[in-house]
Amino acid sequence: MKYALPIFAIAAALSLAACERTAVVAVPASPAVVVPGPAGPTGATGDTGSTGGTGATGGTGATGGTGATGATGYTGATGNTGATGNTGDTGSAGATGKTGSGTTVIVTPASAPAN
């Protein structure tokens, strides 16, 4: 048991050291620089392209809102006055009143209105 822990530590150190490798970086060679020559003559003008097709018809628009309420109308004309009715029949005479018991009633005339 006393050698188990040191042996395990040495085995771990060796296995980790075996994984470490130095990376080799390959530097690519610089490409040769190409220098273009003089420009050639201008080419001929191309033909005009054909006209495009007609687009699809758009969808129907939304229904508009309800309009405002109209103004109130004027008052109508007043009708004509009706014809005068016929005069009614004369009523019957009333019964004779009771004779008084001797009391006299005096009625004074109304006074003139003030201006």
PDB file of C-alpha atoms in Angstrom:
ATOM      1  CA  MET A   1       0.000   0.000   0.000  1.00  0.00           C
ATOM      2  CA  LYS A   2       2.791   2.410   0.653  1.00  0.00           C
ATOM      3  CA  TYR A   3       3.951   2.159  -2.960  1.00  0.00           C
ATOM      4  CA  ALA A   4       0.556   2.384  -4.630  1.00  0.00           C
ATOM      5  CA  LEU A   5       0.120   6.173  -4.360  1.00  0.00           C
ATOM      6  CA  PRO A   6       3.654   7.091  -5.609  1.00  0.00           C
ATOM      7  CA  ILE A   7       3.381   4.609  -8.507  1.00  0.00           C
ATOM      8  CA  PHE A   8       0.022   6.055  -9.499  1.00  0.00           C
ATOM      9  CA  ALA A   9       1.439   9.628  -9.403  1.00  0.00           C
ATOM     10  CA  ILE A  10       4.405   8.636 -11.641  1.00  0.00           C
ATOM     11  CA  ALA A  11       2.094   6.852 -14.123  1.00  0.00           C
ATOM     12  CA  ALA A  12      -0.149   9.945 -14.330  1.00  0.00           C
ATOM     13  CA  ALA A  13       2.820  12.273 -14.920  1.00  0.00           C
ATOM     14  CA  LEU A  14       4.173  10.051 -17.700  1.00  0.00           C
ATOM     15  CA  SER A  15       0.800   9.741 -19.442  1.00  0.00           C
ATOM     16  CA  LEU A  16       0.253  13.536 -19.381  1.00  0.00           C
ATOM     17  CA  ALA A  17       3.798  14.214 -20.622  1.00  0.00           C
ATOM     18  CA  ALA A  18       3.305  11.811 -23.523  1.00  0.00           C
ATOM     19  CA  CYS A  19       0.298  13.857 -24.766  1.00  0.00           C
ATOM     20  CA  GLU A  20       2.184  17.131 -24.967  1.00  0.00           C
ATOM     21  CA  ARG A  21       3.619  17.700 -28.438  1.00  0.00           C
ATOM     22  CA  THR A  22       4.954  20.820 -30.017  1.00  0.00           C
ATOM     23  CA  ALA A  23       2.822  22.101 -32.870  1.00  0.00           C
ATOM     24  CA  VAL A  24       4.510  22.368 -36.269  1.00  0.00           C
ATOM     25  CA  VAL A  25       3.266  25.377 -38.204  1.00  0.00           C
ATOM     26  CA  ALA A  26       3.698  25.210 -41.967  1.00  0.00           C
ATOM     27  CA  VAL A  27       4.087  28.679 -43.444  1.00  0.00           C
ATOM     28  CA  PRO A  28       2.723  28.744 -47.013  1.00  0.00           C
ATOM     29  CA  ALA A  29       4.958  30.155 -49.710  1.00  0.00           C
ATOM     30  CA  SER A  30       3.864  33.593 -50.897  1.00  0.00           C
ATOM     31  CA  PRO A  31       2.148  33.381 -54.305  1.00  0.00           C
ATOM     32  CA  ALA A  32       3.716  35.020 -57.304  1.00  0.00           C
ATOM     33  CA  VAL A  33       2.281  38.453 -58.057  1.00  0.00           C
ATOM     34  CA  VAL A  34       0.644  38.573 -61.470  1.00  0.00           C
ATOM     35  CA  VAL A  35       0.794  41.932 -63.260  1.00  0.00           C
ATOM     36  CA  PRO A  36      -1.964  42.418 -65.855  1.00  0.00           C
ATOM     37  CA  GLY A  37      -1.163  43.666 -69.327  1.00  0.00           C
ATOM     38  CA  PRO A  38      -2.752  46.643 -71.111  1.00  0.00           C
ATOM     39  CA  ALA A  39      -6.534  46.731 -71.516  1.00  0.00           C
ATOM     40  CA  GLY A  40      -8.013  45.474 -74.783  1.00  0.00           C
ATOM     41  CA  PRO A  41     -10.443  47.365 -77.052  1.00  0.00           C
ATOM     42  CA  THR A  42     -14.048  47.956 -75.893  1.00  0.00           C
ATOM     43  CA  GLY A  43     -16.545  45.290 -76.928  1.00  0.00           C
ATOM     44  CA  ALA A  44     -19.630  45.875 -79.096  1.00  0.00           C
ATOM     45  CA  THR A  45     -22.877  47.146 -77.481  1.00  0.00           C
ATOM     46  CA  GLY A  46     -25.328  44.363 -76.624  1.00  0.00           C
ATOM     47  CA  ASP A  47     -28.922  44.071 -77.891  1.00  0.00           C
ATOM     48  CA  THR A  48     -31.809  45.643 -75.927  1.00  0.00           C
ATOM     49  CA  GLY A  49     -33.502  43.207 -73.551  1.00  0.00           C
ATOM     50  CA  SER A  50     -37.114  42.112 -74.005  1.00  0.00           C
ATOM     51  CA  THR A  51     -39.993  43.770 -72.123  1.00  0.00           C
ATOM     52  CA  GLY A  52     -41.040  42.066 -68.883  1.00  0.00           C
ATOM     53  CA  GLY A  53     -44.467  40.512 -68.388  1.00  0.00           C
ATOM     54  CA  THR A  54     -47.423  42.345 -66.811  1.00  0.00           C
ATOM     55  CA  GLY A  55     -47.711  41.990 -63.039  1.00  0.00           C
ATOM     56  CA  ALA A  56     -50.603  40.263 -61.297  1.00  0.00           C
ATOM     57  CA  THR A  57     -53.746  42.263 -60.427  1.00  0.00           C
ATOM     58  CA  GLY A  58     -53.900  43.461 -56.829  1.00  0.00           C
ATOM     59  CA  GLY A  59     -56.523  42.248 -54.357  1.00  0.00           C
ATOM     60  CA  THR A  60     -59.763  44.103 -53.594  1.00  0.00           C
ATOM     61  CA  GLY A  61     -59.379  46.937 -51.095  1.00  0.00           C
ATOM     62  CA  ALA A  62     -61.114  47.021 -47.700  1.00  0.00           C
ATOM     63  CA  THR A  63     -64.651  48.435 -47.361  1.00  0.00           C
ATOM     64  CA  GLY A  64     -64.776  52.076 -46.283  1.00  0.00           C
ATOM     65  CA  GLY A  65     -66.259  53.237 -42.973  1.00  0.00           C
ATOM     66  CA  THR A  66     -69.884  54.339 -42.495  1.00  0.00           C
ATOM     67  CA  GLY A  67     -70.558  57.937 -43.501  1.00  0.00           C
ATOM     68  CA  ALA A  68     -71.603  60.677 -41.060  1.00  0.00           C
ATOM     69  CA  THR A  69     -75.290  61.208 -40.148  1.00  0.00           C
ATOM     70  CA  GLY A  70     -77.020  63.881 -42.237  1.00  0.00           C
ATOM     71  CA  ALA A  71     -78.371  67.164 -40.813  1.00  0.00           C
ATOM     72  CA  THR A  72     -81.910  67.325 -39.329  1.00  0.00           C
ATOM     73  CA  GLY A  73     -84.565  68.543 -41.791  1.00  0.00           C
ATOM     74  CA  TYR A  74     -86.604  71.775 -41.445  1.00  0.00           C
ATOM     75  CA  THR A  75     -89.996  71.939 -39.651  1.00  0.00           C
ATOM     76  CA  GLY A  76     -92.902  71.432 -42.037  1.00  0.00           C
ATOM     77  CA  ALA A  77     -95.510  74.111 -42.845  1.00  0.00           C
ATOM     78  CA  THR A  78     -98.463  74.669 -40.476  1.00  0.00           C
ATOM     79  CA  GLY A  79    -101.859  73.467 -41.746  1.00  0.00           C
ATOM     80  CA  ASN A  80    -104.857  75.737 -42.450  1.00  0.00           C
ATOM     81  CA  THR A  81    -107.343  76.674 -39.712  1.00  0.00           C
ATOM     82  CA  GLY A  82    -110.408  74.472 -39.701  1.00  0.00           C
ATOM     83  CA  ALA A  83    -113.903  75.744 -40.652  1.00  0.00           C
ATOM     84  CA  THR A  84    -116.167  77.239 -37.951  1.00  0.00           C
ATOM     85  CA  GLY A  85    -118.720  74.793 -36.611  1.00  0.00           C
ATOM     86  CA  ASN A  86    -122.496  75.279 -36.604  1.00  0.00           C
ATOM     87  CA  THR A  87    -124.173  77.179 -33.776  1.00  0.00           C
ATOM     88  CA  GLY A  88    -125.631  74.877 -31.174  1.00  0.00           C
ATOM     89  CA  ASP A  89    -129.319  74.679 -30.279  1.00  0.00           C
ATOM     90  CA  THR A  90    -130.738  77.049 -27.664  1.00  0.00           C
ATOM     91  CA  GLY A  91    -131.005  75.462 -24.254  1.00  0.00           C
ATOM     92  CA  SER A  92    -134.213  74.986 -22.266  1.00  0.00           C
ATOM     93  CA  ALA A  93    -135.321  77.649 -19.820  1.00  0.00           C
ATOM     94  CA  GLY A  94    -134.316  77.011 -16.233  1.00  0.00           C
ATOM     95  CA  ALA A  95    -136.758  76.462 -13.374  1.00  0.00           C
ATOM     96  CA  THR A  96    -138.015  79.452 -11.404  1.00  0.00           C
ATOM     97  CA  GLY A  97    -135.907  80.227  -8.366  1.00  0.00           C
ATOM     98  CA  LYS A  98    -137.033  80.200  -4.764  1.00  0.00           C
ATOM     99  CA  THR A  99    -138.476  83.374  -3.360  1.00  0.00           C
ATOM    100  CA  GLY A 100    -136.203  85.150  -0.880  1.00  0.00           C
ATOM    101  CA  SER A 101    -136.918  85.564   2.805  1.00  0.00           C
ATOM    102  CA  GLY A 102    -136.911  89.352   2.892  1.00  0.00           C
ATOM    103  CA  THR A 103    -133.140  89.942   2.789  1.00  0.00           C
ATOM    104  CA  THR A 104    -131.990  92.714   0.475  1.00  0.00           C
ATOM    105  CA  VAL A 105    -128.610  92.460  -1.292  1.00  0.00           C
ATOM    106  CA  ILE A 106    -126.882  95.690  -2.443  1.00  0.00           C
ATOM    107  CA  VAL A 107    -124.282  95.436  -5.207  1.00  0.00           C
ATOM    108  CA  THR A 108    -121.861  98.354  -5.462  1.00  0.00           C
ATOM    109  CA  PRO A 109    -120.357  99.303  -8.839  1.00  0.00           C
ATOM    110  CA  ALA A 110    -116.673  98.528  -9.458  1.00  0.00           C
ATOM    111  CA  SER A 111    -114.221 101.421  -9.055  1.00  0.00           C
ATOM    112  CA  ALA A 112    -112.493 102.875 -12.161  1.00  0.00           C
ATOM    113  CA  PRO A 113    -108.962 101.552 -12.869  1.00  0.00           C
ATOM    114  CA  ALA A 114    -106.009 103.839 -11.982  1.00  0.00           C
ATOM    115  CA  ASN A 115    -103.936 105.176 -14.919  1.00  0.00           C
TER     116      ASN A 115
END
